[in-house]
Every structure is written in C-alpha cells, then in structure tokens.
Amino acid sequence: MFAMPKKLPIRSRIQIVIALLVAPAAPYHDADSAQKNGFDLRTKQPIWPTFVFDQNLTASKRILTHLEEILAFAYVSVGNKSTTETFLLLSISTLRRAGGWRGDVFVITDRVECVPPSATPVVVPPAPASSKRRAEKNERKYGKQFKQRLLQILPLSHQRYVFYMDMDILIGSAVGPFLLKAVDDFEANKAAIALFREGTGINGQNDFEISSTEPKALYHGGVFLVSREATSSACLQHWSVWYTSSSGADQPQLTRSVNAGVCNVSFLHQESYAQPTNDTAGTYGTFNHFTRTGRMIGKHGMLNEHFTLAGEVLLGLDRELARCWWNVSSPLCES
C-alpha cells in the first residue's frame, strides 16, 4: 500500500510549472531532393517531419519533476485497424512536444512495431479470431477491456498514478498544471477515479445535468486518472463487468459503478477537454478529442478542412501532409 501525500511538495510544483508550461515549437524537417510537397517521389508515401519520431528523452529524464516520477500515461492500441492508423503516433508526439511530458508513457498493444520509441509497449494477445464482418467491432470491444486492467498489466514500479487517454486525443498545451490540480483534487476527495463529465458542447458539459437523471453514460470513459490504491482497483474491477455483457460500450457501466458507490469520483478540469466542432475549428484545448468513430467520419459538422487545420496547428505538419494525416497509415507499421 502506498502512502499518498495530500499535496505535492511546493518545490515540485515550481519545477513542473517551469518545465512544462511552455511547449517547444515544432521544427521544420529538411528538404530532400527526392521529396516534393511532403511526399517521397519514389514511393509516393508521405514524408513525416523528424520531430514526430525524434523524441530522445535520455537527457531530460535526468531532471524529471516529482509529478513526472510518480505518474505514468497509458494508452491502449489493440486491433489491426486502430494500431496501423496515425493516431497513436501523433497523440504521443503532441503529448511529448506540446504537452511537454517527459515521464513514462505505456502502450498496451498487440502490435509492438507500431509503438513509437518514446513509449514503452506492453504486449497483450491479439483479439480472438472472428468473422470479417464483426472483426473490427470485436477488436474494439476486446481492446476496451484493458482500460479496466491497467493496474494489473502495466509494469509500474515507482509510479503511484496512471493517467489513461484514448489515442485519438491530441494535446494542445502543457499538461503539467492540469495534472497538478488533478492529483491534488484526487487526494482531497479521497477519490478512486478522476473523470471528465460526458455531454455535448465545446467542453462536453452541456447536457450533463439533464442526463444525470438517466442511468446512461454520465462520465467520459476515454480519459481518467487512477491511483495504485485499493479503492481504484475496486472501482476498475466493478467497471470491468461490462465486458461480459452484449454491449460494446463501457461508459454506462462506469456510471453504474459510480452510482453504486464503488467509484468515488473527483472531476477533472472540464474546460481543459475540447470536442472539436465546426464552430470551434482552429481553437483547441489541452485535450482535443478527434473521435475516430465520430468526428473523423464526418459527425458533429466536422469536415476535411477542419482536420487539415488541426494538422497544421496542433500537429505542426506541412500543408500537404496536413491534408491527409488521418487517411494514411502509420509510418511505423504496415497495415
């Protein structure tokens, strides 16, 4: 059992604010004689800027802040379709570059080669074979279960907290100040889990109060903070029972777990979470959720020009690559 401090030391707060508040600018990649408009003339494949891959953290890890030592980020990337898309690579790139995060990042995956070198892969078996018609749906459900098994699977040692994030979330600003408040609130509330509210609107908050009278998804299951205490383990265990049901959604069960009193919640800073829409194109928060099964297929008024703008502003890509980043395969792995 870990002894959990009520608050992080003042010195650690100063360190992390200084270290993480200002994100470095995205460097330009060098021109190449075999390159035109961001594409290799020989292979016709996009040429990615070096900053997407070059995330050498060896030197900076010698001066980690206290928070970066006791908290790890975690992703789940399981299933052939999701692992071979660019979301995981780009999400981690923005976490490191715009978010300024130098601590550990773990990726639960069945495709090690698709994990960028600045993250640690945690290998799990692939989804059981199923018919081609149901393969993607089954893989998605199979992958989701690992969110509730983080504390069992991740090779945690000195870390006290795990911050899980869906891989289709892109980081727009430094995560340090947000995480400091999240951990403080977590401890002050003796929480088992910290969550964003689930709803509509720019920050996903609009219909939370209205929907709270119904036993549906009141909490966002794609971003959460847990600790290694028994209370978090019990919460995740109770949440995990959704996997034995016929449903492919885990969020309604999360609401039931909270309502049952098993998961004591502290709320994450809602205004830090952004759901891009047609009206907010070009304006981004700390956590920008470009939902693979929603916004990226044209829902919520999102169009290709919005994704292109995100490619330039959030991802730092050149114009040509910004126009297609969501439609090409990850350069780390073959589909």
Short mmCIF file of C-alpha atoms in Angstrom, two decimals:
data_model
loop_
_atom_site.label_atom_id
_atom_site.label_comp_id
_atom_site.label_asym_id
_atom_site.label_seq_id
_atom_site.Cartn_x
_atom_site.Cartn_y
_atom_site.Cartn_z
CA MET A 1 0.00 0.00 0.00
CA PHE A 2 1.36 3.38 -0.96
CA ALA A 3 1.35 6.34 1.40
CA MET A 4 -0.38 9.03 -0.63
CA PRO A 5 0.59 12.64 0.08
CA LYS A 6 -2.21 15.15 0.33
CA LYS A 7 -0.35 17.59 -1.90
CA LEU A 8 2.82 17.56 -3.93
CA PRO A 9 5.76 19.46 -2.41
CA ILE A 10 5.90 23.19 -3.22
CA ARG A 11 9.31 22.77 -4.84
CA SER A 12 7.93 20.08 -7.16
CA ARG A 13 5.09 22.39 -8.16
CA ILE A 14 7.52 25.13 -9.10
CA GLN A 15 9.66 22.65 -11.05
CA ILE A 16 6.84 21.24 -13.10
CA VAL A 17 5.27 24.59 -13.93
CA ILE A 18 8.61 25.91 -15.16
CA ALA A 19 9.44 22.71 -17.06
CA LEU A 20 6.07 22.07 -18.66
CA LEU A 21 4.30 25.39 -19.06
CA VAL A 22 5.98 26.39 -22.31
CA ALA A 23 5.90 23.86 -25.14
CA PRO A 24 8.73 23.84 -27.69
CA ALA A 25 7.91 24.86 -31.22
CA ALA A 26 7.75 22.22 -33.93
CA PRO A 27 10.93 22.19 -36.01
CA TYR A 28 10.82 22.08 -39.77
CA HIS A 29 12.17 18.98 -41.45
CA ASP A 30 14.92 19.27 -44.00
CA ALA A 31 14.14 19.40 -47.67
CA ASP A 32 15.13 16.40 -49.72
CA SER A 33 15.83 16.15 -53.44
CA ALA A 34 13.53 13.13 -53.63
CA GLN A 35 10.76 14.96 -51.80
CA LYS A 36 8.00 17.16 -53.17
CA ASN A 37 5.14 18.67 -51.18
CA GLY A 38 5.69 16.32 -48.25
CA PHE A 39 5.74 13.09 -50.30
CA ASP A 40 8.52 10.79 -51.47
CA LEU A 41 8.56 10.87 -55.26
CA ARG A 42 9.76 7.27 -55.46
CA THR A 43 7.41 5.56 -53.02
CA LYS A 44 4.52 8.07 -53.17
CA GLN A 45 4.40 7.80 -49.39
CA PRO A 46 4.23 10.84 -47.08
CA ILE A 47 7.47 12.00 -45.51
CA TRP A 48 6.90 12.73 -41.86
CA PRO A 49 8.80 15.52 -40.08
CA THR A 50 11.58 14.29 -37.84
CA PHE A 51 10.05 15.74 -34.67
CA VAL A 52 7.24 13.17 -34.89
CA PHE A 53 9.81 10.41 -34.36
CA ASP A 54 12.80 12.01 -32.64
CA GLN A 55 11.71 12.14 -29.03
CA ASN A 56 15.02 11.37 -27.35
CA LEU A 57 14.29 11.79 -23.66
CA THR A 58 17.51 10.37 -22.21
CA ALA A 59 18.95 13.72 -21.16
CA SER A 60 15.72 15.29 -19.95
CA LYS A 61 14.81 12.24 -17.88
CA ARG A 62 17.69 13.08 -15.55
CA ILE A 63 15.77 16.10 -14.30
CA LEU A 64 12.22 14.77 -14.07
CA THR A 65 9.85 16.65 -11.81
CA HIS A 66 8.30 14.82 -8.87
CA LEU A 67 5.00 14.52 -10.73
CA GLU A 68 6.70 13.00 -13.77
CA GLU A 69 8.27 10.41 -11.49
CA ILE A 70 5.07 9.31 -9.77
CA LEU A 71 2.61 9.42 -12.68
CA ALA A 72 2.56 7.49 -15.96
CA PHE A 73 0.42 7.99 -19.05
CA ALA A 74 -1.22 4.94 -20.60
CA TYR A 75 -2.81 4.15 -23.96
CA VAL A 76 -4.50 1.09 -25.41
CA SER A 77 -3.84 0.31 -29.08
CA VAL A 78 -5.17 -3.13 -29.94
CA GLY A 79 -6.55 -4.42 -33.23
CA ASN A 80 -5.18 -4.19 -36.74
CA LYS A 81 -7.17 -1.14 -37.83
CA SER A 82 -6.54 1.14 -34.87
CA THR A 83 -2.88 0.24 -34.45
CA THR A 84 -1.99 0.97 -38.08
CA GLU A 85 -3.61 4.41 -38.12
CA THR A 86 -1.60 7.53 -37.26
CA PHE A 87 -3.50 8.47 -34.10
CA LEU A 88 -1.24 6.74 -31.56
CA LEU A 89 1.96 8.14 -33.05
CA LEU A 90 0.56 11.66 -33.30
CA SER A 91 -1.09 11.65 -29.89
CA ILE A 92 2.17 10.69 -28.20
CA SER A 93 4.05 13.21 -30.34
CA THR A 94 1.76 16.01 -29.14
CA LEU A 95 1.95 14.77 -25.55
CA ARG A 96 5.74 14.99 -25.65
CA ARG A 97 6.05 18.16 -27.74
CA ALA A 98 3.06 20.40 -26.96
CA GLY A 99 2.31 18.75 -23.62
CA GLY A 100 5.93 18.84 -22.51
CA TRP A 101 5.60 15.44 -20.81
CA ARG A 102 8.90 13.64 -20.12
CA GLY A 103 7.64 10.93 -17.79
CA ASP A 104 6.74 7.35 -18.67
CA VAL A 105 4.20 6.52 -21.36
CA PHE A 106 2.94 2.93 -21.65
CA VAL A 107 1.04 1.49 -24.60
CA ILE A 108 -0.93 -1.74 -24.20
CA THR A 109 -0.80 -3.28 -27.66
CA ASP A 110 -0.72 -6.38 -29.81
CA ARG A 111 1.50 -4.63 -32.40
CA VAL A 112 4.81 -3.65 -30.79
CA GLU A 113 6.23 -2.27 -34.03
CA CYS A 114 3.52 0.41 -34.13
CA VAL A 115 4.59 1.98 -30.82
CA PRO A 116 6.94 4.99 -31.12
CA PRO A 117 10.32 4.71 -29.37
CA SER A 118 9.46 7.29 -26.71
CA ALA A 119 6.79 4.96 -25.27
CA THR A 120 7.03 1.53 -23.64
CA PRO A 121 4.96 -1.22 -25.28
CA VAL A 122 3.12 -3.65 -23.02
CA VAL A 123 2.24 -6.69 -25.10
CA VAL A 124 -1.12 -8.46 -24.91
CA PRO A 125 -2.51 -11.24 -27.13
CA PRO A 126 -4.45 -10.18 -30.22
CA ALA A 127 -8.22 -10.35 -30.22
CA PRO A 128 -9.69 -13.82 -30.80
CA ALA A 129 -10.45 -14.54 -34.44
CA SER A 130 -13.94 -13.67 -35.64
CA SER A 131 -15.78 -13.24 -38.91
CA LYS A 132 -14.57 -10.44 -41.16
CA ARG A 133 -17.90 -8.67 -40.78
CA ARG A 134 -17.57 -8.46 -36.99
CA ALA A 135 -13.78 -8.30 -36.71
CA GLU A 136 -13.41 -4.54 -36.17
CA LYS A 137 -16.30 -4.36 -33.70
CA ASN A 138 -14.96 -7.31 -31.71
CA GLU A 139 -11.42 -5.91 -31.73
CA ARG A 140 -12.71 -2.59 -30.42
CA LYS A 141 -14.54 -4.26 -27.54
CA TYR A 142 -11.60 -6.54 -26.80
CA GLY A 143 -9.25 -3.56 -26.63
CA LYS A 144 -11.51 -1.53 -24.34
CA GLN A 145 -11.33 -4.10 -21.56
CA PHE A 146 -7.67 -3.29 -20.97
CA LYS A 147 -8.61 0.16 -19.68
CA GLN A 148 -10.02 -1.51 -16.59
CA ARG A 149 -6.97 -3.78 -16.27
CA LEU A 150 -4.30 -1.07 -16.31
CA LEU A 151 -3.19 -1.59 -12.74
CA GLN A 152 -2.79 -5.33 -13.31
CA ILE A 153 -0.95 -5.15 -16.63
CA LEU A 154 1.31 -2.10 -16.63
CA PRO A 155 4.90 -2.62 -15.36
CA LEU A 156 4.54 0.05 -12.68
CA SER A 157 7.31 0.43 -10.12
CA HIS A 158 7.71 3.86 -8.53
CA GLN A 159 4.60 5.32 -10.15
CA ARG A 160 1.63 6.00 -7.87
CA TYR A 161 -0.82 7.22 -10.51
CA VAL A 162 -1.87 6.27 -14.03
CA PHE A 163 -3.48 8.73 -16.42
CA TYR A 164 -5.27 6.87 -19.22
CA MET A 165 -6.04 8.60 -22.52
CA ASP A 166 -7.68 7.42 -25.75
CA MET A 167 -5.25 7.54 -28.63
CA ASP A 168 -7.48 9.83 -30.74
CA ILE A 169 -6.88 12.69 -28.30
CA LEU A 170 -4.34 15.29 -29.42
CA ILE A 171 -2.61 17.53 -26.89
CA GLY A 172 -2.71 21.28 -27.48
CA SER A 173 -0.89 22.75 -24.47
CA ALA A 174 1.26 21.88 -21.46
CA VAL A 175 -0.24 19.12 -19.31
CA GLY A 176 1.71 19.88 -16.13
CA PRO A 177 -0.60 22.46 -14.50
CA PHE A 178 -3.66 20.34 -15.35
CA LEU A 179 -2.14 17.22 -13.79
CA LEU A 180 -1.05 19.03 -10.65
CA LYS A 181 -4.63 20.10 -10.00
CA ALA A 182 -5.97 16.66 -10.96
CA VAL A 183 -3.75 14.89 -8.42
CA ASP A 184 -4.48 17.46 -5.70
CA ASP A 185 -8.24 17.13 -6.23
CA PHE A 186 -7.96 13.34 -6.36
CA GLU A 187 -6.31 13.22 -2.95
CA ALA A 188 -8.51 15.92 -1.39
CA ASN A 189 -11.62 13.96 -2.39
CA LYS A 190 -10.16 10.56 -1.45
CA ALA A 191 -11.17 9.55 -4.96
CA ALA A 192 -10.99 6.18 -6.66
CA ILE A 193 -11.07 7.73 -10.13
CA ALA A 194 -10.93 11.21 -11.68
CA LEU A 195 -13.15 11.83 -14.71
CA PHE A 196 -14.47 14.37 -17.17
CA ARG A 197 -18.23 14.72 -17.39
CA GLU A 198 -19.77 13.28 -20.54
CA GLY A 199 -22.01 15.50 -22.62
CA THR A 200 -22.22 17.80 -25.60
CA GLY A 201 -20.79 21.25 -26.18
CA ILE A 202 -17.30 22.58 -26.65
CA ASN A 203 -16.10 21.02 -23.40
CA GLY A 204 -18.59 18.16 -23.22
CA GLN A 205 -20.50 19.70 -20.36
CA ASN A 206 -23.82 20.99 -21.74
CA ASP A 207 -26.30 18.21 -21.05
CA PHE A 208 -24.62 16.58 -18.06
CA GLU A 209 -27.18 17.83 -15.53
CA ILE A 210 -30.11 16.89 -17.76
CA SER A 211 -28.79 13.42 -18.48
CA SER A 212 -27.86 12.79 -14.85
CA THR A 213 -31.42 11.66 -14.16
CA GLU A 214 -30.99 8.73 -16.51
CA PRO A 215 -28.80 5.65 -15.97
CA LYS A 216 -26.66 6.19 -19.05
CA ALA A 217 -23.16 7.49 -19.74
CA LEU A 218 -22.59 10.47 -17.44
CA TYR A 219 -18.80 10.20 -17.35
CA HIS A 220 -16.22 10.17 -20.12
CA GLY A 221 -14.50 6.78 -20.17
CA GLY A 222 -11.76 7.85 -22.58
CA VAL A 223 -9.72 9.93 -20.12
CA PHE A 224 -9.26 9.15 -16.45
CA LEU A 225 -6.84 9.21 -13.53
CA VAL A 226 -6.47 6.34 -11.06
CA SER A 227 -4.03 5.52 -8.28
CA ARG A 228 -2.49 2.24 -7.17
CA GLU A 229 -4.59 2.24 -4.02
CA ALA A 230 -7.16 -0.47 -3.35
CA THR A 231 -10.02 1.97 -3.92
CA SER A 232 -9.02 2.48 -7.56
CA SER A 233 -8.54 -1.26 -8.08
CA ALA A 234 -12.03 -1.96 -6.73
CA CYS A 235 -13.51 0.73 -8.95
CA LEU A 236 -11.87 -0.64 -12.10
CA GLN A 237 -12.91 -4.17 -11.18
CA HIS A 238 -16.55 -3.13 -10.78
CA TRP A 239 -16.40 -1.19 -14.05
CA SER A 240 -14.95 -4.20 -15.90
CA VAL A 241 -18.13 -6.29 -15.65
CA TRP A 242 -19.41 -4.54 -18.80
CA TYR A 243 -17.13 -6.79 -20.86
CA THR A 244 -19.23 -9.88 -20.14
CA SER A 245 -22.37 -8.16 -21.43
CA SER A 246 -23.52 -7.92 -25.04
CA SER A 247 -22.83 -4.18 -25.11
CA GLY A 248 -19.84 -2.74 -26.90
CA ALA A 249 -19.90 0.41 -24.74
CA ASP A 250 -18.21 0.57 -21.35
CA GLN A 251 -19.39 4.02 -20.25
CA PRO A 252 -22.90 3.08 -18.99
CA GLN A 253 -21.30 0.57 -16.61
CA LEU A 254 -18.91 3.26 -15.39
CA THR A 255 -21.95 5.35 -14.45
CA ARG A 256 -23.47 2.38 -12.64
CA SER A 257 -20.22 1.82 -10.74
CA VAL A 258 -20.21 5.45 -9.63
CA ASN A 259 -23.89 5.35 -8.65
CA ALA A 260 -23.28 2.14 -6.68
CA GLY A 261 -20.73 3.96 -4.54
CA VAL A 262 -17.81 1.81 -5.68
CA CYS A 263 -16.11 4.60 -7.63
CA ASN A 264 -15.77 7.81 -5.66
CA VAL A 265 -15.19 10.50 -8.30
CA SER A 266 -13.16 13.67 -8.42
CA PHE A 267 -13.81 15.76 -11.50
CA LEU A 268 -11.09 16.76 -13.93
CA HIS A 269 -10.97 20.39 -15.10
CA GLN A 270 -13.74 20.29 -17.70
CA GLU A 271 -12.58 23.34 -19.66
CA SER A 272 -9.30 21.55 -20.46
CA TYR A 273 -11.22 18.99 -22.53
CA ALA A 274 -12.30 20.04 -26.03
CA GLN A 275 -14.63 18.37 -28.51
CA PRO A 276 -13.81 19.97 -31.88
CA THR A 277 -16.80 21.19 -33.86
CA ASN A 278 -17.43 23.23 -36.98
CA ASP A 279 -17.84 26.34 -34.82
CA THR A 280 -14.59 25.88 -32.89
CA ALA A 281 -12.22 24.97 -35.73
CA GLY A 282 -8.75 26.31 -35.03
CA THR A 283 -9.38 26.76 -31.29
CA TYR A 284 -8.01 23.95 -29.18
CA GLY A 285 -7.81 22.98 -25.52
CA THR A 286 -5.31 20.86 -23.66
CA PHE A 287 -7.09 17.59 -24.58
CA ASN A 288 -8.69 17.61 -28.05
CA HIS A 289 -10.79 14.55 -28.79
CA PHE A 290 -10.92 13.82 -32.52
CA THR A 291 -13.10 10.74 -32.07
CA ARG A 292 -12.19 8.05 -34.59
CA THR A 293 -15.76 6.73 -34.74
CA GLY A 294 -17.42 10.15 -34.71
CA ARG A 295 -15.71 13.35 -35.76
CA MET A 296 -13.22 11.64 -38.06
CA ILE A 297 -16.05 10.19 -40.15
CA GLY A 298 -17.87 13.50 -40.57
CA LYS A 299 -20.07 13.70 -37.49
CA HIS A 300 -20.61 16.90 -35.47
CA GLY A 301 -20.18 19.02 -38.59
CA MET A 302 -16.51 18.14 -38.99
CA LEU A 303 -15.08 18.36 -42.49
CA ASN A 304 -11.72 17.64 -44.09
CA GLU A 305 -10.72 21.30 -43.85
CA HIS A 306 -11.09 21.10 -40.07
CA PHE A 307 -8.76 18.10 -39.94
CA THR A 308 -6.31 19.89 -42.23
CA LEU A 309 -6.28 22.89 -39.93
CA ALA A 310 -5.66 20.62 -36.94
CA GLY A 311 -2.81 19.02 -38.85
CA GLU A 312 -1.14 22.38 -39.29
CA VAL A 313 -1.92 23.98 -35.92
CA LEU A 314 -1.95 21.04 -33.48
CA LEU A 315 0.41 18.64 -35.22
CA GLY A 316 2.81 21.12 -36.84
CA LEU A 317 2.66 19.37 -40.23
CA ASP A 318 3.29 20.99 -43.58
CA ARG A 319 0.29 21.76 -45.76
CA GLU A 320 0.38 18.64 -47.91
CA LEU A 321 0.76 16.20 -45.04
CA ALA A 322 -1.81 18.14 -43.01
CA ARG A 323 -4.32 17.40 -45.77
CA CYS A 324 -4.10 13.64 -45.35
CA TRP A 325 -2.70 12.69 -41.93
CA TRP A 326 -5.92 10.93 -40.91
CA ASN A 327 -6.13 8.92 -44.15
CA VAL A 328 -2.64 7.42 -44.27
CA SER A 329 -1.12 4.52 -42.36
CA SER A 330 1.31 4.95 -39.52
CA PRO A 331 4.87 5.05 -40.88
CA LEU A 332 5.90 2.76 -38.02
CA CYS A 333 3.97 -0.30 -39.11
CA GLU A 334 2.43 -1.93 -42.12
CA SER A 335 -1.31 -2.48 -42.27
#
